[in-house]
């Protein structure tokens, strides 16, 4: 038994227990490793959040917290901890939930999970140290550690270790699925397990590409390879550079289906349609990485147009299927439970005080309207010229990673604290308010990044932009008010992130123990039982249809605005 009791629940003689919320039969091996990876992910949020503060307060040039020489190092540490370490540790935990827990199995060979965790932690620590203590001749690598700029060999070695360890940590998930299929050959995987499986395949693609890329860079950095072709490196890098974000997307959507069902009472409108959307991700999602290379002279225009336009439409179509299926399932499920009065009563009557539910819904809405739309729009070859290397690009991936995946994972952490660690949330009012504060603060900050990038062309990765840029004869001072708004709301988002950490840690250390199913009654869908009701398709989904129409209108408006901005780049005639 551990000292704090964080890994100790009431299991039977075989090591299983039944979750009072989900009804799942959970084995100790899967639950404990899920807890361990989740806790490590939360630590990465703390580290990344510290550097989020320093970066944001430098971008807000009225404060000007960092000197330009230090800005890039802090930006690198912010990116690695919040875009990679926070996400990947959580995603391995999600694999253990989507595999062994959903299937009611032991975690096969838990020693592999432990070895993987140790390797991932060592890799993450060394990446942070090698960046922070970079030698004078080394380059702070950010995520795009482009050759021929050289970074510390310890950096490349640590990244390779982290990638290999992640693959090792994922092996028990694959083994659990293999054992399940061998023992139940004619049985389909549940949708959550299927989503986790698709996520794992996308992850393998990204990780293998990353291993090739960073492995070659390590050999080059220690002089085993005499040269490293920069164009090859750029193209290979984005197999992991953008592929990791596609892991985030697939994992996030999987969690959406899980949490809206468990907490909100959602049902799956059509498993075949949702599964088809996941399959489309397999074939098309990683091709969207080409939008990072649309200004690369080493690639042909035909290759860029095909990958970033026609091929990427398959992934965009899949996302639109999920964008309808998830809220439609929520609407149908709540109407089935008698909670669907009026056009949007199914939504307004939902448990909005529950941070698990509110975080999930905020992530669905904000990812779709901000991250999703901007990703498809900026991925067009012509429009990309107005986005490339501006803060609008930073706004886009904050719309996906911060407004989408991070809020989703925050809700999942709250759920895990309640159901796996068996602790009540400390400071319940703060916990209820936290998703609202984070979504509001990060939402406004993200929109400001989009504005200053598109309207003023403010560049990314530079510490000072409002003052005259050296070597030019123009000023970006007009962006100053918008960057001030960004700074204020970034502070609000960082504060909300700190509240998340305080609530999560305090709940684990001093939170009241969950002693009976009644303690988690608020996590169970409200309203009557859906058992024995009419089929899902018999219920109206006009509220979801209205939301989708609004989404489509915003999508069209975004295209129109961006083509107008593009038309103003080079005025023709007098």
PDB file of C-alpha atoms in Angstrom, residues 352-355 358-359 362 414 425 427-441 492 496 499-500 503:
ATOM      1  CA  UNK A 352     -23.020  22.407 -16.614  1.00  0.00           C
ATOM      2  CA  UNK A 353     -21.738  22.673 -13.029  1.00  0.00           C
ATOM      3  CA  UNK A 354     -19.945  19.380 -13.449  1.00  0.00           C
ATOM      4  CA  UNK A 355     -16.424  20.272 -14.700  1.00  0.00           C
ATOM      5  CA  UNK A 358     -18.498  21.462 -19.153  1.00  0.00           C
ATOM      6  CA  UNK A 359     -14.853  20.867 -20.106  1.00  0.00           C
ATOM      7  CA  UNK A 362     -16.332  23.551 -24.349  1.00  0.00           C
ATOM      8  CA  UNK A 414     -11.266  15.363 -13.108  1.00  0.00           C
ATOM      9  CA  UNK A 425     -12.755  17.177  -5.869  1.00  0.00           C
ATOM     10  CA  UNK A 427     -12.615  23.312  -3.791  1.00  0.00           C
ATOM     11  CA  UNK A 428     -15.708  22.202  -5.762  1.00  0.00           C
ATOM     12  CA  UNK A 429     -16.745  25.749  -6.693  1.00  0.00           C
ATOM     13  CA  UNK A 430     -13.308  26.494  -8.113  1.00  0.00           C
ATOM     14  CA  UNK A 431     -13.418  23.172  -9.957  1.00  0.00           C
ATOM     15  CA  UNK A 432     -16.809  24.053 -11.465  1.00  0.00           C
ATOM     16  CA  UNK A 433     -15.586  27.486 -12.572  1.00  0.00           C
ATOM     17  CA  UNK A 434     -12.215  26.328 -13.929  1.00  0.00           C
ATOM     18  CA  UNK A 435     -13.332  25.123 -17.394  1.00  0.00           C
ATOM     19  CA  UNK A 436     -15.251  28.394 -17.916  1.00  0.00           C
ATOM     20  CA  UNK A 437     -12.237  30.500 -16.944  1.00  0.00           C
ATOM     21  CA  UNK A 438      -9.819  28.512 -19.077  1.00  0.00           C
ATOM     22  CA  UNK A 439     -12.104  28.330 -22.111  1.00  0.00           C
ATOM     23  CA  UNK A 440     -12.894  32.049 -21.894  1.00  0.00           C
ATOM     24  CA  UNK A 441      -9.328  33.197 -21.294  1.00  0.00           C
ATOM     25  CA  UNK A 492      -6.626  34.511 -17.115  1.00  0.00           C
ATOM     26  CA  UNK A 496      -7.255  28.823 -14.767  1.00  0.00           C
ATOM     27  CA  UNK A 499      -6.540  26.328 -10.569  1.00  0.00           C
ATOM     28  CA  UNK A 500      -6.706  23.023 -12.437  1.00  0.00           C
ATOM     29  CA  UNK A 503      -7.755  21.266  -7.562  1.00  0.00           C
TER      30      UNK A 503
END
